Amino acid sequence: MSRSFYVWLMAIFFAGCPGIAHSQESAKQPLRLVQTIPLPNVKGRLDHMDVDVQGKRLFVAGLENGTLEVVDLQAGKWIRSIPGFKKPQGALYVPELNKLFVASGDDGMLRVFRGDTLELLDSIHLEPGPNRVVYEPHSKSVCVGYGGKDAGKDYGEVGIIDAKNDKHIGDIKVVAHPSELLLDKSGATLFVFSSIANRLQIIDTHKRQVVSTWPVTSEHPGDAAFDESTHRLFVGTRTPPEMVVMDSKSGKEVVHLPTAEGMDGVYFDSVRKRVYVSGGRESPVGFAYVYQQEDTDHYEMLGRATTRGGAGTSFWSPELERYYIAAPANDKQDAAILVYAPND
């Protein structure tokens, strides 16, 4: 049986047997909804998030609303909206520098805010398309992906930002617009996924150059996570919707499992050895799939939590042990952050 046919068959099975799907979900329940935090007056698609663990704040990119939303997690309520963005996407909070970096795709900006007061400190002009943002603590630098078709180019770029001085100090050319950036713990290796090119490129950050390029056989790899202890990458793809397990040393794909339509968030829970994949963008219902890592090459789908239509993006905080899913507004409900806790 081909992998594509298997994914199609699974989708038909669950769609045609809602009672069975529901009973399976109830029996396993790897995630439980513990809180719903409304985001008033926030319209359209929501994108990436990050958390201030010490201050118990969640930052949410209101992509179509042109805002960054701030949530008080301890009080369980929305507290602030920061306007003035054109397609805000990546959010990155760096506590050691007391800074919040927000990438804004349509105006080509990486804005820097003071972490505690959220006062604007700097605006770094790049090119159209800034999206994913990651921090490398050893060199105190920020990597941000942009370029590609958004900038009228046939290649993408990873910009290097001096995070202490908020200066753009270099670029690394990649095959297309980066859809995901992951760093290893040493900061020496950067994994760059391209949804458009169906590629994973490996960058040596010291040399600032691409050292390997690997294909991703399922199309449109978007979000991904990394288990460095087992050298495994977990890659969410959209066509077909799959969770692909890849060897980070060789690029070999070792497992393909069906996942949520409209995939837009992949995270690894290193304590429970679980992978969380959220999806639902442009779908009437959303899901969060949970997979158990039995060993490096064997994974089991534990179940899935029903979320909300259009709720694609998510964020896992290992420190707070909470899984946050961003649900856009609909005709009956305000936008909201759905807060899940894992069941052991």
Short mmCIF file of C-alpha atoms in Angstrom, two decimals:
data_model
loop_
_atom_site.label_atom_id
_atom_site.label_comp_id
_atom_site.label_asym_id
_atom_site.label_seq_id
_atom_site.Cartn_x
_atom_site.Cartn_y
_atom_site.Cartn_z
CA MET A 1 0.00 0.00 0.00
CA SER A 2 1.44 3.39 -0.95
CA ARG A 3 1.90 6.02 1.74
CA SER A 4 -0.41 8.50 -0.02
CA PHE A 5 -3.17 5.89 -0.31
CA TYR A 6 -2.74 4.99 3.37
CA VAL A 7 -3.13 8.63 4.47
CA TRP A 8 -6.21 8.99 2.25
CA LEU A 9 -7.71 5.78 3.65
CA MET A 10 -7.15 6.93 7.24
CA ALA A 11 -8.81 10.27 6.52
CA ILE A 12 -11.86 8.54 4.99
CA PHE A 13 -12.04 6.12 7.92
CA PHE A 14 -12.11 8.82 10.60
CA ALA A 15 -14.44 11.08 8.62
CA GLY A 16 -16.91 8.24 8.03
CA CYS A 17 -16.80 6.90 11.61
CA PRO A 18 -17.09 9.87 13.98
CA GLY A 19 -18.31 7.63 16.80
CA ILE A 20 -15.22 5.44 16.59
CA ALA A 21 -12.93 8.47 16.34
CA HIS A 22 -14.61 10.02 19.37
CA SER A 23 -14.37 6.85 21.43
CA GLN A 24 -10.68 6.50 20.58
CA GLU A 25 -10.04 10.10 21.62
CA SER A 26 -11.92 9.67 24.90
CA ALA A 27 -10.09 6.45 25.71
CA LYS A 28 -6.61 7.91 25.26
CA GLN A 29 -6.87 11.65 25.98
CA PRO A 30 -3.14 12.51 25.76
CA LEU A 31 -4.08 16.20 26.07
CA ARG A 32 -6.82 17.83 28.12
CA LEU A 33 -8.17 21.35 27.68
CA VAL A 34 -7.64 23.22 30.96
CA GLN A 35 -8.32 26.83 29.98
CA THR A 36 -9.64 29.06 27.20
CA ILE A 37 -8.32 32.64 27.16
CA PRO A 38 -10.30 35.01 24.88
CA LEU A 39 -8.47 37.52 22.66
CA PRO A 40 -11.06 40.31 22.21
CA ASN A 41 -11.27 42.27 18.95
CA VAL A 42 -8.59 40.18 17.22
CA LYS A 43 -9.63 39.29 13.69
CA GLY A 44 -8.21 36.85 11.15
CA ARG A 45 -5.43 34.34 11.22
CA LEU A 46 -3.11 34.02 14.22
CA ASP A 47 0.48 32.96 13.77
CA HIS A 48 3.53 32.11 15.88
CA MET A 49 3.88 32.45 19.66
CA ASP A 50 6.53 32.59 22.34
CA VAL A 51 6.42 32.68 26.13
CA ASP A 52 8.00 34.69 28.92
CA VAL A 53 8.27 31.88 31.48
CA GLN A 54 9.29 34.03 34.44
CA GLY A 55 6.72 36.74 33.77
CA LYS A 56 3.99 34.25 32.77
CA ARG A 57 3.21 36.08 29.53
CA LEU A 58 2.36 34.65 26.13
CA PHE A 59 3.08 36.65 22.95
CA VAL A 60 0.82 35.92 19.97
CA ALA A 61 1.25 37.25 16.42
CA GLY A 62 -2.07 38.54 15.07
CA LEU A 63 -1.03 38.08 11.44
CA GLU A 64 -4.14 39.49 9.75
CA ASN A 65 -4.92 41.86 12.62
CA GLY A 66 -1.55 43.63 12.30
CA THR A 67 -0.90 43.30 16.03
CA LEU A 68 1.09 41.48 18.66
CA GLU A 69 -1.21 40.23 21.42
CA VAL A 70 -0.02 39.84 25.01
CA VAL A 71 -1.64 37.36 27.40
CA ASP A 72 -1.22 37.15 31.17
CA LEU A 73 -1.02 33.39 31.74
CA GLN A 74 -1.22 33.59 35.52
CA ALA A 75 -4.41 35.65 35.46
CA GLY A 76 -5.67 33.81 32.39
CA LYS A 77 -6.59 36.94 30.46
CA TRP A 78 -5.59 39.13 27.54
CA ILE A 79 -3.82 42.28 28.72
CA ARG A 80 -2.49 44.21 25.73
CA SER A 81 -2.39 44.64 21.96
CA ILE A 82 0.59 46.24 20.19
CA PRO A 83 -0.40 47.61 16.74
CA GLY A 84 1.59 48.81 13.75
CA PHE A 85 2.74 45.58 12.06
CA LYS A 86 2.22 44.41 8.51
CA LYS A 87 1.79 40.62 8.68
CA PRO A 88 3.46 39.88 12.04
CA GLN A 89 4.65 36.27 12.16
CA GLY A 90 7.70 35.24 14.21
CA ALA A 91 7.90 36.14 17.91
CA LEU A 92 10.99 35.51 20.02
CA TYR A 93 11.44 36.42 23.69
CA VAL A 94 15.05 36.46 24.98
CA PRO A 95 15.00 36.81 28.79
CA GLU A 96 18.78 37.12 29.23
CA LEU A 97 18.73 40.26 27.07
CA ASN A 98 15.31 41.47 28.26
CA LYS A 99 14.22 41.72 24.61
CA LEU A 100 11.32 40.64 22.44
CA PHE A 101 11.93 40.26 18.68
CA VAL A 102 8.96 40.33 16.29
CA ALA A 103 9.30 39.58 12.57
CA SER A 104 6.87 41.33 10.24
CA GLY A 105 6.62 39.83 6.74
CA ASP A 106 5.04 42.49 4.54
CA ASP A 107 7.16 45.43 5.71
CA GLY A 108 10.39 43.44 5.96
CA MET A 109 11.03 44.46 9.54
CA LEU A 110 12.42 42.82 12.65
CA ARG A 111 11.28 44.99 15.55
CA VAL A 112 12.95 44.85 18.95
CA PHE A 113 11.01 45.61 22.13
CA ARG A 114 12.17 45.92 25.70
CA GLY A 115 11.04 42.71 27.36
CA ASP A 116 9.52 44.05 30.57
CA THR A 117 7.83 47.26 29.39
CA LEU A 118 7.36 46.31 25.69
CA GLU A 119 8.76 49.69 24.69
CA LEU A 120 10.03 49.75 21.08
CA LEU A 121 13.84 49.82 21.10
CA ASP A 122 14.85 49.27 17.47
CA SER A 123 13.54 48.48 14.00
CA ILE A 124 15.84 46.43 11.79
CA HIS A 125 14.98 46.67 8.11
CA LEU A 126 15.61 43.48 6.16
CA GLU A 127 13.65 42.44 3.05
CA PRO A 128 10.05 41.24 2.64
CA GLY A 129 9.19 37.90 4.19
CA PRO A 130 10.68 37.79 7.73
CA ASN A 131 9.01 34.88 9.48
CA ARG A 132 10.85 32.39 11.70
CA VAL A 133 13.18 33.73 14.39
CA VAL A 134 15.57 31.74 16.64
CA TYR A 135 18.15 32.75 19.25
CA GLU A 136 21.69 31.38 19.56
CA PRO A 137 22.82 32.12 23.15
CA HIS A 138 26.54 31.36 22.74
CA SER A 139 27.11 34.07 20.14
CA LYS A 140 24.11 36.11 21.33
CA SER A 141 22.77 36.29 17.81
CA VAL A 142 19.33 35.97 16.27
CA CYS A 143 18.69 34.10 13.02
CA VAL A 144 15.70 35.20 10.96
CA GLY A 145 14.42 33.67 7.72
CA TYR A 146 13.15 35.85 4.86
CA GLY A 147 13.50 36.53 1.14
CA GLY A 148 12.39 34.21 -1.63
CA LYS A 149 9.31 35.06 -3.69
CA ASP A 150 8.18 37.56 -1.04
CA ALA A 151 11.27 39.62 -1.92
CA GLY A 152 11.10 38.91 -5.68
CA LYS A 153 14.05 36.50 -5.49
CA ASP A 154 14.54 32.89 -6.53
CA TYR A 155 16.37 32.14 -3.27
CA GLY A 156 15.86 32.77 0.42
CA GLU A 157 18.09 34.14 3.13
CA VAL A 158 18.86 33.64 6.79
CA GLY A 159 19.78 36.95 8.33
CA ILE A 160 22.21 37.09 11.27
CA ILE A 161 21.41 39.74 13.87
CA ASP A 162 23.72 40.88 16.67
CA ALA A 163 21.08 40.58 19.42
CA LYS A 164 22.95 42.73 21.93
CA ASN A 165 23.32 45.70 19.58
CA ASP A 166 20.35 45.05 17.25
CA LYS A 167 22.52 45.12 14.14
CA HIS A 168 22.15 43.12 10.94
CA ILE A 169 25.63 41.63 10.50
CA GLY A 170 25.29 39.08 7.70
CA ASP A 171 23.20 36.76 5.54
CA ILE A 172 23.33 33.13 4.47
CA LYS A 173 21.81 32.25 1.10
CA VAL A 174 19.40 29.27 1.07
CA VAL A 175 17.36 27.53 -1.61
CA ALA A 176 14.06 29.36 -0.97
CA HIS A 177 12.10 31.22 1.69
CA PRO A 178 12.68 29.45 5.04
CA SER A 179 9.53 27.99 6.59
CA GLU A 180 11.26 26.72 9.73
CA LEU A 181 14.56 27.26 11.58
CA LEU A 182 15.94 24.92 14.25
CA LEU A 183 19.26 25.22 16.11
CA ASP A 184 21.15 22.48 17.91
CA LYS A 185 22.22 23.12 21.51
CA SER A 186 25.79 24.01 20.56
CA GLY A 187 24.57 26.65 18.12
CA ALA A 188 26.88 25.23 15.46
CA THR A 189 24.19 23.65 13.28
CA LEU A 190 21.11 25.37 11.88
CA PHE A 191 18.38 23.33 10.16
CA VAL A 192 16.53 25.34 7.51
CA PHE A 193 13.33 23.92 6.02
CA SER A 194 11.81 25.27 2.83
CA SER A 195 8.15 24.53 2.16
CA ILE A 196 8.33 25.80 -1.42
CA ALA A 197 11.41 23.80 -2.41
CA ASN A 198 10.63 20.66 -0.34
CA ARG A 199 14.16 20.78 1.04
CA LEU A 200 16.05 20.73 4.31
CA GLN A 201 19.38 22.56 4.30
CA ILE A 202 22.02 22.25 7.02
CA ILE A 203 24.04 25.35 7.83
CA ASP A 204 27.37 25.48 9.63
CA THR A 205 26.82 28.68 11.63
CA HIS A 206 30.53 29.22 12.24
CA LYS A 207 31.32 29.13 8.53
CA ARG A 208 27.96 30.71 7.67
CA GLN A 209 27.40 28.38 4.77
CA VAL A 210 25.18 25.50 3.67
CA VAL A 211 26.96 22.17 4.11
CA SER A 212 24.16 19.71 3.16
CA THR A 213 20.87 19.76 1.26
CA TRP A 214 18.35 16.94 1.63
CA PRO A 215 14.97 16.35 -0.02
CA VAL A 216 11.76 15.93 1.98
CA THR A 217 9.68 13.42 0.02
CA SER A 218 6.30 14.61 1.29
CA GLU A 219 5.55 18.09 0.00
CA HIS A 220 5.48 21.44 1.77
CA PRO A 221 7.44 20.80 4.96
CA GLY A 222 6.51 23.62 7.28
CA ASP A 223 7.04 23.28 11.00
CA ALA A 224 9.49 20.91 12.68
CA ALA A 225 11.00 19.91 16.03
CA PHE A 226 14.29 18.30 17.08
CA ASP A 227 15.20 15.56 19.55
CA GLU A 228 18.95 16.01 19.71
CA SER A 229 19.40 13.06 22.09
CA THR A 230 18.27 10.59 19.39
CA HIS A 231 19.29 12.62 16.31
CA ARG A 232 15.68 12.77 15.13
CA LEU A 233 13.87 15.58 13.37
CA PHE A 234 10.07 15.64 13.38
CA VAL A 235 8.79 17.32 10.24
CA GLY A 236 5.21 18.36 9.56
CA THR A 237 4.21 18.29 5.88
CA ARG A 238 1.02 19.49 4.23
CA THR A 239 0.80 17.33 1.07
CA PRO A 240 -0.01 14.75 2.23
CA PRO A 241 -0.55 15.78 5.86
CA GLU A 242 2.12 13.77 7.64
CA MET A 243 4.52 13.73 10.55
CA VAL A 244 7.82 12.61 9.08
CA VAL A 245 10.64 11.37 11.34
CA MET A 246 14.06 12.07 9.84
CA ASP A 247 17.60 11.17 10.89
CA SER A 248 19.34 14.51 11.54
CA LYS A 249 22.75 13.02 10.68
CA SER A 250 21.91 11.47 7.30
CA GLY A 251 18.60 12.92 6.13
CA LYS A 252 17.08 9.43 5.96
CA GLU A 253 13.32 9.38 6.49
CA VAL A 254 12.51 6.59 8.95
CA VAL A 255 8.78 7.01 9.72
CA HIS A 256 5.74 8.60 8.06
CA LEU A 257 2.51 8.95 10.05
CA PRO A 258 -0.76 10.72 9.11
CA THR A 259 -1.40 14.03 10.83
CA ALA A 260 -3.69 17.05 10.89
CA GLU A 261 -4.81 18.85 7.74
CA GLY A 262 -3.46 22.39 7.59
CA MET A 263 -0.49 21.46 9.80
CA ASP A 264 1.04 24.56 11.42
CA GLY A 265 2.86 23.54 14.59
CA VAL A 266 5.27 20.75 15.61
CA TYR A 267 6.84 20.38 19.07
CA PHE A 268 8.73 17.70 21.00
CA ASP A 269 8.04 17.00 24.67
CA SER A 270 11.42 15.65 25.81
CA VAL A 271 10.15 14.53 29.23
CA ARG A 272 7.30 12.35 27.92
CA LYS A 273 9.00 11.60 24.59
CA ARG A 274 5.98 12.84 22.69
CA VAL A 275 5.49 14.83 19.51
CA TYR A 276 2.63 17.35 19.29
CA VAL A 277 1.35 18.42 15.86
CA SER A 278 -1.44 20.99 15.48
CA GLY A 279 -3.46 21.80 12.39
CA GLY A 280 -6.72 23.19 11.14
CA ARG A 281 -5.91 26.27 9.13
CA GLU A 282 -8.67 26.77 6.52
CA SER A 283 -10.52 23.75 7.96
CA PRO A 284 -13.91 23.68 9.74
CA VAL A 285 -12.36 21.76 12.63
CA GLY A 286 -8.85 21.61 14.04
CA PHE A 287 -6.88 18.89 15.77
CA ALA A 288 -3.78 18.39 17.88
CA TYR A 289 -2.20 14.99 17.19
CA VAL A 290 0.00 13.33 19.79
CA TYR A 291 2.64 10.68 19.01
CA GLN A 292 4.65 8.59 21.44
CA GLN A 293 8.33 7.91 20.73
CA GLU A 294 8.87 4.23 21.59
CA ASP A 295 12.48 4.32 20.35
CA THR A 296 14.39 6.17 17.66
CA ASP A 297 12.58 4.47 14.77
CA HIS A 298 9.20 3.52 16.27
CA TYR A 299 6.32 5.89 17.03
CA GLU A 300 2.69 5.38 17.99
CA MET A 301 -0.17 7.84 17.56
CA LEU A 302 -1.66 8.18 21.06
CA GLY A 303 -4.68 10.19 19.95
CA ARG A 304 -5.83 13.63 18.97
CA ALA A 305 -7.59 16.50 20.69
CA THR A 306 -10.30 18.38 18.81
CA THR A 307 -9.54 22.10 18.82
CA ARG A 308 -11.25 24.71 16.61
CA GLY A 309 -11.61 25.45 12.95
CA GLY A 310 -8.72 27.54 11.62
CA ALA A 311 -6.63 26.82 14.74
CA GLY A 312 -3.34 25.90 13.11
CA THR A 313 -0.47 27.35 15.12
CA SER A 314 0.65 26.12 18.51
CA PHE A 315 3.42 26.44 21.10
CA TRP A 316 4.73 23.97 23.69
CA SER A 317 6.33 25.35 26.86
CA PRO A 318 8.33 22.62 28.63
CA GLU A 319 8.90 24.87 31.64
CA LEU A 320 5.19 25.55 32.15
CA GLU A 321 4.13 22.11 30.83
CA ARG A 322 1.40 23.65 28.72
CA TYR A 323 0.50 23.38 25.05
CA TYR A 324 -1.01 26.56 23.61
CA ILE A 325 -3.12 26.58 20.45
CA ALA A 326 -4.12 29.85 18.75
CA ALA A 327 -7.76 29.78 17.61
CA PRO A 328 -9.00 32.60 15.33
CA ALA A 329 -12.35 34.29 15.80
CA ASN A 330 -15.43 32.91 14.08
CA ASP A 331 -19.09 33.96 13.79
CA LYS A 332 -19.87 32.75 17.32
CA GLN A 333 -16.62 33.01 19.26
CA ASP A 334 -13.83 35.49 19.90
CA ALA A 335 -10.29 34.56 19.02
CA ALA A 336 -8.75 32.61 21.89
CA ILE A 337 -5.77 30.73 23.22
CA LEU A 338 -6.70 27.13 23.99
CA VAL A 339 -4.51 25.86 26.82
CA TYR A 340 -3.86 22.11 27.07
CA ALA A 341 -2.09 20.04 29.67
CA PRO A 342 -0.55 16.65 28.86
CA ASN A 343 -1.87 13.53 30.56
CA ASP A 344 0.95 11.28 31.76
#
